[in-house]
CSV table of C-alpha atoms in Angstrom, one decimal:
chain,number,residue,atom,x,y,z
A,1,MET,CA,72.8,96.2,-175.7
A,2,ASN,CA,76.2,96.0,-173.9
A,3,LEU,CA,75.9,99.6,-172.8
A,4,PHE,CA,72.4,98.9,-171.4
A,5,ARG,CA,73.7,95.8,-169.6
A,6,SER,CA,76.6,97.8,-168.2
A,7,ILE,CA,74.3,100.5,-166.9
A,8,LYS,CA,72.0,97.9,-165.4
A,9,ASN,CA,74.9,96.2,-163.6
A,10,ALA,CA,76.1,99.6,-162.4
A,11,LEU,CA,72.7,100.4,-160.9
A,12,HIS,CA,72.6,97.0,-159.3
A,13,THR,CA,76.0,97.5,-157.7
A,14,LEU,CA,74.8,100.8,-156.2
A,15,ASP,CA,71.4,99.4,-155.1
A,16,ARG,CA,71.8,99.0,-151.3
A,17,LYS,CA,68.8,96.8,-151.1
A,18,SER,CA,70.6,94.2,-153.1
A,19,MET,CA,73.7,94.3,-151.0
A,20,PRO,CA,74.5,91.6,-148.4
A,21,GLU,CA,74.1,92.7,-144.8
A,22,SER,CA,77.9,92.5,-144.2
A,23,VAL,CA,78.6,94.8,-147.2
A,24,LEU,CA,75.8,97.3,-146.2
A,25,GLU,CA,77.1,97.4,-142.7
A,26,VAL,CA,80.6,98.4,-143.8
A,27,LEU,CA,79.3,100.8,-146.4
A,28,ASN,CA,77.0,102.6,-143.9
A,29,ALA,CA,79.8,102.8,-141.4
A,30,GLU,CA,82.2,104.4,-143.9
A,31,GLU,CA,79.5,106.7,-145.1
A,32,HIS,CA,78.9,107.9,-141.5
A,33,HIS,CA,82.7,108.5,-141.2
A,34,GLY,CA,82.6,110.4,-144.4
A,35,ILE,CA,79.8,112.7,-143.1
A,36,ILE,CA,81.9,113.4,-140.0
A,37,ILE,CA,85.0,114.2,-142.2
A,38,THR,CA,82.9,116.4,-144.4
A,39,ASN,CA,81.7,118.3,-141.4
A,40,TYR,CA,85.3,118.9,-140.3
A,41,PHE,CA,86.1,120.3,-143.8
A,42,ARG,CA,83.2,122.7,-143.5
A,43,TYR,CA,84.8,124.1,-140.4
A,44,LEU,CA,88.1,124.5,-142.3
A,45,ILE,CA,86.3,126.3,-145.2
A,46,SER,CA,84.6,128.5,-142.6
A,47,PHE,CA,88.0,129.5,-141.3
A,48,PHE,CA,89.4,130.5,-144.7
A,49,PHE,CA,86.1,132.2,-145.6
A,50,ALA,CA,86.4,134.2,-142.4
A,51,VAL,CA,90.0,135.2,-143.2
A,52,GLN,CA,88.9,136.3,-146.7
A,53,VAL,CA,85.9,138.3,-145.3
A,54,ILE,CA,88.0,140.1,-142.7
A,55,ALA,CA,91.2,140.7,-144.7
A,56,ASN,CA,90.2,141.2,-148.3
A,57,LEU,CA,86.9,142.9,-148.5
A,58,ASP,CA,86.2,146.6,-148.0
A,59,ALA,CA,84.2,147.9,-145.0
A,60,GLY,CA,80.9,148.1,-146.9
A,61,ASP,CA,80.9,144.4,-147.8
A,62,LYS,CA,82.0,143.1,-144.4
A,63,THR,CA,78.6,143.1,-142.8
A,64,THR,CA,76.9,141.2,-145.6
A,65,ASN,CA,79.6,138.6,-145.8
A,66,LEU,CA,79.8,138.2,-142.1
A,67,ILE,CA,76.1,137.4,-142.2
A,68,ALA,CA,76.8,134.8,-145.0
A,69,LEU,CA,79.7,133.4,-142.9
A,70,SER,CA,77.4,133.2,-139.8
A,71,ILE,CA,74.7,131.3,-141.8
A,72,TYR,CA,77.4,128.9,-143.0
A,73,LEU,CA,78.8,128.3,-139.5
A,74,LEU,CA,75.2,127.9,-138.2
A,75,LEU,CA,74.6,125.1,-140.8
A,76,THR,CA,78.0,123.5,-139.9
A,77,VAL,CA,77.4,123.6,-136.2
A,78,SER,CA,73.8,122.3,-136.6
A,79,HIS,CA,75.2,119.5,-138.8
A,80,THR,CA,77.6,118.6,-136.0
A,81,ILE,CA,74.8,118.4,-133.5
A,82,VAL,CA,72.6,116.3,-135.8
A,83,ILE,CA,75.4,113.9,-136.5
A,84,ARG,CA,76.1,113.4,-132.8
A,85,THR,CA,72.6,113.2,-131.5
A,86,CYS,CA,70.1,112.1,-134.2
A,87,PRO,CA,69.4,108.7,-135.8
A,88,GLY,CA,70.5,107.9,-139.3
A,89,SER,CA,67.3,108.9,-141.1
A,90,ILE,CA,67.4,112.4,-139.6
A,91,ILE,CA,71.1,112.7,-140.6
A,92,SER,CA,70.3,111.7,-144.1
A,93,ILE,CA,67.5,114.3,-144.4
A,94,PHE,CA,69.8,117.0,-142.9
A,95,ASN,CA,72.5,116.1,-145.5
A,96,TYR,CA,70.1,117.0,-148.3
A,97,THR,CA,69.0,120.1,-146.5
A,98,THR,CA,72.6,121.2,-146.0
A,99,LEU,CA,73.5,120.5,-149.7
A,100,ILE,CA,70.6,122.7,-151.0
A,101,ALA,CA,71.3,125.4,-148.4
A,102,GLU,CA,75.0,125.6,-149.4
A,103,TYR,CA,74.0,126.1,-153.1
A,104,ILE,CA,71.5,128.8,-152.2
A,105,LEU,CA,74.0,130.6,-150.0
A,106,ILE,CA,76.7,130.6,-152.8
A,107,LEU,CA,74.0,131.9,-155.2
A,108,LEU,CA,73.0,134.7,-152.9
A,109,ILE,CA,76.7,135.8,-152.4
A,110,LEU,CA,77.1,135.8,-156.2
A,111,LEU,CA,74.0,137.9,-156.7
A,112,PHE,CA,75.0,140.2,-153.9
A,113,TYR,CA,78.3,141.0,-155.6
A,114,THR,CA,76.6,141.5,-158.9
A,115,PHE,CA,74.1,144.0,-157.7
A,116,THR,CA,76.4,145.9,-155.3
A,117,THR,CA,79.4,146.2,-157.6
A,118,PRO,CA,79.2,149.4,-159.8
A,119,ASN,CA,79.2,149.1,-163.6
A,120,VAL,CA,78.8,145.3,-163.9
A,121,ASP,CA,76.1,143.1,-165.4
A,122,LEU,CA,75.1,139.5,-165.0
A,123,GLY,CA,78.1,138.5,-167.1
A,124,PHE,CA,80.1,139.4,-163.9
A,125,THR,CA,78.1,136.7,-162.1
A,126,LEU,CA,78.8,134.1,-164.8
A,127,LYS,CA,82.6,134.9,-164.7
A,128,ASN,CA,82.9,135.3,-161.0
A,129,PRO,CA,85.5,132.8,-159.4
A,130,ILE,CA,83.0,132.3,-156.6
A,131,ASN,CA,81.3,129.8,-159.0
A,132,LEU,CA,84.1,127.4,-158.1
A,133,PHE,CA,82.5,127.1,-154.6
A,134,PHE,CA,79.7,125.2,-156.3
A,135,LEU,CA,82.2,122.3,-156.7
A,136,PHE,CA,82.7,121.8,-152.9
A,137,PRO,CA,79.3,120.1,-152.2
A,138,ILE,CA,80.0,117.8,-155.1
A,139,ILE,CA,83.5,117.0,-153.7
A,140,TYR,CA,81.9,116.2,-150.3
A,141,SER,CA,79.8,113.5,-152.1
A,142,LEU,CA,83.0,111.6,-152.7
A,143,LEU,CA,83.6,111.3,-148.9
A,144,GLN,CA,80.0,110.1,-148.3
A,145,PHE,CA,79.8,107.6,-151.1
A,146,ARG,CA,76.6,109.2,-152.4
A,147,ILE,CA,76.4,109.5,-156.2
A,148,ARG,CA,72.9,111.0,-155.8
A,149,PHE,CA,74.5,114.0,-154.1
A,150,VAL,CA,76.8,114.5,-157.1
A,151,PHE,CA,73.9,114.8,-159.5
A,152,ILE,CA,71.7,116.8,-157.2
A,153,GLY,CA,74.6,119.3,-156.9
A,154,LEU,CA,75.2,119.3,-160.6
A,155,PHE,CA,71.4,119.8,-161.2
A,156,LEU,CA,71.3,122.8,-158.8
A,157,PHE,CA,74.4,124.3,-160.4
A,158,TYR,CA,72.9,124.0,-163.9
A,159,LEU,CA,69.5,125.4,-162.6
A,160,PHE,CA,71.1,128.5,-161.1
A,161,TYR,CA,73.7,129.0,-163.8
A,162,PHE,CA,71.4,128.7,-166.8
A,163,THR,CA,68.7,130.8,-165.1
A,164,ILE,CA,71.3,133.6,-164.7
A,165,LEU,CA,72.5,133.0,-168.3
A,166,TRP,CA,69.0,133.3,-169.6
A,167,PHE,CA,68.4,136.6,-167.8
A,168,ALA,CA,71.9,137.8,-168.9
A,169,VAL,CA,71.4,137.0,-172.5
A,170,SER,CA,67.9,138.6,-172.4
A,171,GLY,CA,69.3,141.8,-171.0
A,172,GLU,CA,72.2,144.0,-171.8
A,173,LEU,CA,75.3,141.8,-172.1
A,174,THR,CA,78.7,142.8,-173.5
A,175,TYR,CA,80.3,140.1,-175.6
A,176,ALA,CA,84.0,139.6,-176.1
A,177,ARG,CA,85.6,138.9,-179.5
A,178,HIS,CA,88.5,136.8,-178.3
A,179,TRP,CA,89.9,135.1,-175.2
A,180,GLY,CA,92.1,137.9,-174.1
A,181,GLU,CA,89.3,140.4,-174.0
A,182,TYR,CA,87.2,137.9,-172.1
A,183,VAL,CA,89.7,137.3,-169.4
A,184,SER,CA,90.9,140.9,-168.9
A,185,GLY,CA,87.6,142.8,-169.3
A,186,HIS,CA,84.0,142.6,-168.2
A,187,ALA,CA,82.8,141.2,-171.5
A,188,VAL,CA,81.9,137.5,-171.8
A,189,LEU,CA,82.9,135.0,-174.4
A,190,LEU,CA,79.7,133.3,-175.3
A,191,GLU,CA,81.3,130.0,-176.3
A,192,ASP,CA,82.9,129.6,-172.9
A,193,ILE,CA,79.9,130.7,-171.0
A,194,ILE,CA,77.5,128.4,-172.8
A,195,THR,CA,79.7,125.3,-173.2
A,196,GLY,CA,83.0,125.7,-171.4
A,197,LYS,CA,82.0,126.0,-167.7
A,198,PRO,CA,78.9,123.7,-167.9
A,199,SER,CA,81.0,121.1,-169.6
A,200,LEU,CA,83.8,121.5,-167.1
A,201,TYR,CA,81.4,121.0,-164.2
A,202,PHE,CA,79.8,118.0,-165.9
A,203,CYS,CA,83.1,116.3,-166.5
A,204,PHE,CA,84.2,117.0,-162.9
A,205,SER,CA,80.9,115.6,-161.6
A,206,VAL,CA,81.3,112.4,-163.7
A,207,VAL,CA,84.8,111.9,-162.5
A,208,ILE,CA,83.6,112.2,-158.9
A,209,ALA,CA,80.6,109.9,-159.6
A,210,MET,CA,83.0,107.3,-161.1
A,211,GLY,CA,85.2,107.5,-158.1
A,212,ILE,CA,82.2,106.8,-155.8
A,213,PHE,CA,81.1,104.0,-158.1
A,214,ARG,CA,84.5,102.3,-158.1
A,215,THR,CA,84.8,102.7,-154.3
A,216,VAL,CA,81.3,101.2,-153.7
A,217,SER,CA,82.0,98.4,-156.1
A,218,MET,CA,85.3,97.7,-154.4
A,219,VAL,CA,83.7,97.6,-151.0
A,220,ARG,CA,81.0,95.3,-152.3
A,221,ARG,CA,83.5,92.9,-153.9
A,222,ILE,CA,85.6,92.8,-150.8
A,223,GLY,CA,82.6,92.5,-148.5
A,224,ILE,CA,81.2,89.6,-150.6
A,225,ALA,CA,84.6,87.9,-150.7
A,226,GLU,CA,85.0,88.2,-147.0
A,227,GLY,CA,81.5,86.9,-146.5
A,228,GLN,CA,82.2,84.0,-148.7
A,229,LYS,CA,85.5,83.4,-146.9
A,230,THR,CA,83.7,83.4,-143.5
A,231,GLU,CA,81.0,81.0,-144.9
A,232,LEU,CA,83.7,78.7,-146.3
A,233,SER,CA,85.7,78.7,-143.1
A,234,ARG,CA,82.7,77.0,-141.4
A,235,TYR,CA,83.3,73.9,-143.6
A,236,PHE,CA,86.9,74.0,-144.8
A,237,SER,CA,90.3,74.4,-143.2
A,238,PRO,CA,91.9,77.8,-143.4
A,239,LYS,CA,94.5,76.4,-145.9
A,240,ILE,CA,91.8,75.1,-148.2
A,241,VAL,CA,89.7,78.3,-147.8
A,242,THR,CA,92.7,80.4,-149.0
A,243,GLU,CA,93.2,78.2,-152.0
A,244,MET,CA,89.5,78.4,-152.9
A,245,MET,CA,89.4,82.2,-152.6
A,246,GLU,CA,92.4,82.4,-154.9
A,247,ASN,CA,90.8,80.0,-157.4
A,248,PRO,CA,87.0,80.6,-157.2
A,249,ARG,CA,86.2,77.9,-159.8
A,250,THR,CA,87.4,75.2,-157.5
A,251,LEU,CA,83.8,74.4,-156.5
A,252,GLU,CA,82.0,75.2,-159.8
A,253,SER,CA,82.2,71.7,-161.2
A,254,GLY,CA,82.1,68.3,-159.6
A,255,ASN,CA,84.2,65.2,-160.3
A,256,ARG,CA,84.7,61.6,-159.1
A,257,GLN,CA,87.5,61.1,-156.7
A,258,ILE,CA,88.8,58.9,-153.9
A,259,VAL,CA,87.9,60.3,-150.5
A,260,SER,CA,88.0,59.2,-146.9
A,261,ILE,CA,84.7,59.9,-145.2
A,262,LEU,CA,84.3,60.2,-141.4
A,263,PHE,CA,80.9,59.9,-139.6
A,264,LEU,CA,80.6,60.7,-135.9
A,265,ASP,CA,77.6,60.4,-133.6
A,266,ILE,CA,76.9,61.1,-129.9
A,267,ARG,CA,75.8,58.0,-128.2
A,268,ASN,CA,72.3,58.0,-126.4
A,269,PHE,CA,71.8,61.6,-127.4
A,270,THR,CA,68.0,61.3,-127.7
A,271,SER,CA,67.5,60.1,-124.2
A,272,MET,CA,70.1,62.6,-122.9
A,273,SER,CA,68.4,65.6,-124.6
A,274,GLU,CA,64.9,64.8,-123.3
A,275,ASN,CA,65.7,65.9,-119.8
A,276,MET,CA,67.9,69.0,-120.8
A,277,ASP,CA,66.9,72.6,-120.9
A,278,PRO,CA,66.8,73.8,-124.6
A,279,ARG,CA,69.4,76.5,-123.9
A,280,GLU,CA,71.7,74.0,-122.2
A,281,LEU,CA,71.2,71.6,-125.1
A,282,SER,CA,72.1,74.3,-127.6
A,283,LYS,CA,75.2,75.2,-125.6
A,284,LEU,CA,76.2,71.5,-125.4
A,285,LEU,CA,75.9,71.0,-129.2
A,286,SER,CA,77.7,74.2,-130.0
A,287,GLU,CA,80.7,73.4,-127.8
A,288,PHE,CA,80.8,69.8,-129.1
A,289,ARG,CA,80.7,70.9,-132.7
A,290,ASN,CA,83.4,73.5,-132.2
A,291,ILE,CA,85.7,70.9,-130.7
A,292,MET,CA,85.0,68.4,-133.5
A,293,MET,CA,85.3,71.1,-136.2
A,294,GLU,CA,88.8,72.1,-134.9
A,295,CYS,CA,89.9,68.5,-135.1
A,296,VAL,CA,88.7,68.2,-138.7
A,297,PHE,CA,90.5,71.4,-139.8
A,298,GLU,CA,93.7,70.5,-138.0
A,299,ASN,CA,93.9,67.4,-140.1
A,300,ASN,CA,93.2,69.1,-143.5
A,301,GLY,CA,89.6,67.9,-143.6
A,302,THR,CA,86.4,69.4,-144.8
A,303,LEU,CA,83.3,69.7,-142.6
A,304,ASP,CA,80.6,68.4,-144.9
A,305,LYS,CA,77.6,68.9,-142.6
A,306,TYR,CA,76.0,68.6,-139.2
A,307,ILE,CA,73.1,66.1,-139.0
A,308,GLY,CA,71.6,66.8,-135.6
A,309,ASP,CA,74.2,65.5,-133.1
A,310,ALA,CA,76.1,63.8,-135.9
A,311,VAL,CA,79.1,65.2,-137.8
A,312,MET,CA,80.1,64.2,-141.4
A,313,ALA,CA,83.6,65.2,-142.6
A,314,THR,CA,85.6,64.3,-145.7
A,315,PHE,CA,89.4,64.1,-146.3
A,316,GLY,CA,90.5,64.7,-149.9
A,317,THR,CA,88.0,67.4,-150.8
A,318,PRO,CA,87.8,69.7,-152.7
A,319,HIS,CA,91.2,68.5,-154.0
A,320,PRO,CA,92.6,65.0,-153.2
A,321,SER,CA,96.0,64.7,-151.6
A,322,PRO,CA,98.9,63.4,-153.8
A,323,SER,CA,97.9,59.9,-152.6
A,324,ALA,CA,94.8,58.3,-151.0
A,325,GLU,CA,97.1,57.2,-148.2
A,326,VAL,CA,97.5,60.8,-147.0
A,327,ASP,CA,93.8,61.4,-146.8
A,328,ALA,CA,93.1,58.1,-145.0
A,329,ARG,CA,95.8,58.8,-142.4
A,330,ASN,CA,94.4,62.3,-142.0
A,331,ALA,CA,91.0,60.9,-141.4
A,332,VAL,CA,92.1,58.3,-138.9
A,333,GLY,CA,94.4,60.9,-137.2
A,334,CYS,CA,91.4,63.2,-136.9
A,335,GLY,CA,89.3,60.5,-135.3
A,336,VAL,CA,92.1,59.8,-132.7
A,337,ILE,CA,92.3,63.5,-131.9
A,338,MET,CA,88.5,63.7,-131.6
A,339,GLN,CA,88.6,61.0,-129.0
A,340,LYS,CA,91.4,62.6,-127.0
A,341,ARG,CA,89.8,66.0,-127.1
A,342,LEU,CA,86.5,64.5,-126.1
A,343,SER,CA,88.2,62.8,-123.1
A,344,GLU,CA,89.6,66.2,-122.0
A,345,TRP,CA,86.2,67.9,-122.4
A,346,ASN,CA,84.5,65.1,-120.4
A,347,PHE,CA,87.0,65.6,-117.6
A,348,LEU,CA,86.0,69.3,-117.5
A,349,ARG,CA,82.3,68.4,-117.6
A,350,LYS,CA,82.6,66.0,-114.7
A,351,SER,CA,84.3,68.7,-112.7
A,352,GLU,CA,81.2,70.8,-113.3
A,353,GLY,CA,78.9,68.0,-112.3
A,354,LYS,CA,77.8,67.3,-115.9
A,355,ALA,CA,77.4,63.9,-117.5
A,356,PRO,CA,80.2,62.7,-119.8
A,357,ILE,CA,79.6,62.2,-123.5
A,358,SER,CA,80.6,59.2,-125.6
A,359,ILE,CA,80.8,59.0,-129.4
A,360,GLY,CA,81.1,56.5,-132.2
A,361,ILE,CA,83.3,57.2,-135.2
A,362,GLY,CA,83.2,55.3,-138.5
A,363,ILE,CA,85.6,55.9,-141.5
A,364,HIS,CA,85.6,54.5,-145.0
A,365,THR,CA,87.7,55.3,-148.0
A,366,GLY,CA,86.2,55.0,-151.5
A,367,GLU,CA,85.1,56.7,-154.7
A,368,VAL,CA,82.5,59.5,-154.5
A,369,PHE,CA,81.1,62.3,-156.6
A,370,ALA,CA,82.3,65.6,-155.0
A,371,GLY,CA,80.8,68.9,-156.1
A,372,ASN,CA,78.0,71.5,-155.8
A,373,ILE,CA,74.7,69.7,-155.4
A,374,GLY,CA,71.3,71.4,-155.5
A,375,ASN,CA,69.5,74.0,-157.5
A,376,GLU,CA,69.7,77.8,-158.1
A,377,LEU,CA,67.9,78.5,-154.8
A,378,HIS,CA,70.1,76.3,-152.6
A,379,ARG,CA,73.4,74.7,-153.4
A,380,GLU,CA,75.9,73.0,-151.2
A,381,TYR,CA,79.3,71.4,-151.7
A,382,THR,CA,79.1,67.8,-150.6
A,383,VAL,CA,80.0,64.2,-151.6
A,384,ILE,CA,77.5,61.5,-152.7
A,385,GLY,CA,77.9,57.8,-153.5
A,386,ASP,CA,77.9,54.3,-152.1
A,387,SER,CA,81.1,55.1,-150.1
A,388,VAL,CA,79.2,57.7,-148.1
A,389,ASN,CA,76.5,55.2,-147.2
A,390,THR,CA,79.2,52.7,-146.2
A,391,ALA,CA,80.9,55.1,-143.9
A,392,SER,CA,77.6,55.8,-142.2
A,393,ARG,CA,76.9,52.1,-141.8
A,394,ILE,CA,80.3,51.6,-140.2
A,395,GLU,CA,79.6,54.3,-137.7
A,396,SER,CA,76.3,52.6,-136.8
A,397,LEU,CA,78.3,49.4,-136.2
A,398,CYS,CA,79.9,51.1,-133.2
A,399,LYS,CA,76.6,50.5,-131.3
A,400,VAL,CA,76.3,46.9,-132.5
A,401,LEU,CA,79.9,46.0,-131.7
A,402,LYS,CA,80.1,48.3,-128.6
A,403,LYS,CA,83.2,50.0,-129.9
A,404,SER,CA,83.9,53.7,-130.3
A,405,PHE,CA,86.1,53.9,-133.4
A,406,LEU,CA,85.8,51.6,-136.4
A,407,ILE,CA,87.3,51.8,-139.9
A,408,SER,CA,86.8,49.8,-143.1
A,409,LYS,CA,89.2,47.4,-144.7
A,410,GLU,CA,89.8,49.9,-147.5
A,411,THR,CA,90.9,52.5,-145.1
A,412,MET,CA,93.0,50.1,-143.1
A,413,GLU,CA,95.0,49.1,-146.2
A,414,LEU,CA,96.1,52.7,-146.7
A,415,LEU,CA,97.4,53.3,-143.2
A,416,GLY,CA,100.7,51.4,-143.7
A,417,GLY,CA,100.6,50.0,-140.2
A,418,LYS,CA,100.7,53.4,-138.5
A,419,TYR,CA,98.0,52.6,-136.0
A,420,THR,CA,97.2,49.8,-133.7
A,421,LEU,CA,94.1,48.0,-135.0
A,422,ASN,CA,91.9,45.2,-133.8
A,423,LYS,CA,90.3,43.1,-136.5
A,424,MET,CA,86.6,42.6,-135.8
A,425,PRO,CA,84.2,39.8,-137.0
A,426,ARG,CA,82.7,40.4,-140.4
A,427,VAL,CA,79.2,42.0,-140.0
A,428,LYS,CA,76.2,42.1,-142.4
A,429,VAL,CA,74.8,45.6,-142.8
A,430,LYS,CA,71.7,47.0,-144.6
A,431,GLY,CA,72.3,47.8,-148.3
A,432,LYS,CA,75.3,45.5,-148.6
A,433,GLU,CA,75.3,42.0,-150.0
A,434,GLU,CA,78.6,41.0,-148.5
A,435,PRO,CA,79.4,41.4,-144.8
A,436,LEU,CA,81.7,44.3,-144.0
A,437,GLN,CA,85.2,43.7,-142.5
A,438,VAL,CA,85.9,46.5,-140.0
A,439,TYR,CA,88.8,47.3,-137.7
A,440,GLU,CA,88.8,48.9,-134.3
A,441,VAL,CA,91.3,51.8,-133.9
A,442,MET,CA,93.1,51.6,-130.5
A,443,TRP,CA,93.5,55.2,-129.7
A,444,SER,CA,94.1,55.4,-126.0
């Protein structure tokens, strides 16, 4: 059962349809680079093949081998042209064509030597060192991250080899009695011919296949990790993202903890957006969110979510600071910076003839449940609880009290007098029996 599960997991790892787009993009790019490198190696092999043809063969064999060399060069040059000019689907088809053509070419050279060399039989074909060239297409597969090529190459080798062996055994074949006679003479040692070479090629192919599998698995793991890191960086500060990547279980379970929650909303956004071009509105929201997100991350906060033109951020997630005071001060400090950055952005907008934007910020500190919320189809890390509702109500009070930055009494008590505050009248809000005591943060 474990073996079956391992095989299933391995096949899933290699299944490109199940890979995330980011992983598939990297893998396809590396595969294309591998195809180019393989093509360069074919030119190198062509050079050594040419040297061998010219320097080591007698005059009678040169013509035939020059023909073989020319065919190999033609395949290599054609491959170069296809790589540079054709789409990926054509390149993939040509890879298969080249793989099969190389095996057939090696086979023809083997048979040529067998039938043109005096006083030899098919045992000469089985013992010929040219059989080693069958390994080169398998090696190329490692550069292209294609396990399929490995096993196609191994299948073709077995097909050619055992077909020759069958004809050899059926005909007149001289058998060696020991290894020395086998190595030094034209006789064959049946044990090595039947089991030795086929087993060697099989083991070699498995090692290459495992190398490809490990490489693809590594690329997949790194790609998924980078994708997760990119996704997390949209919500958490870089420092927290690094910690979460080093400890993936950080978000697996939830817990109750003291958190400072910040709500922010653009004032009169509905009426403003009614007269705006959709593209201009999208650009406005994108720029606004980027500015606010940077402020959150600079103060060790977590971007919980965007709700239309509103922003919700938390301070003290996923891990609370050593004390609630730190998170409260980070939250209020973030709100102050948000107002200052908005003022700078509004100055730029006015210079471009655009209307300025005003916001309201509400902050509350209290106990929440923080963790992954949702089901198997959709999960998100967020905080829930009455404290979240309170923070939202305080932000809404900015409209009622005509203020831009309000915090709760609970948050105020954690600031230690660091900020200048203006105590506001107690206000009754929806969902609360007792009126809320809020304070205006004087940030300018």
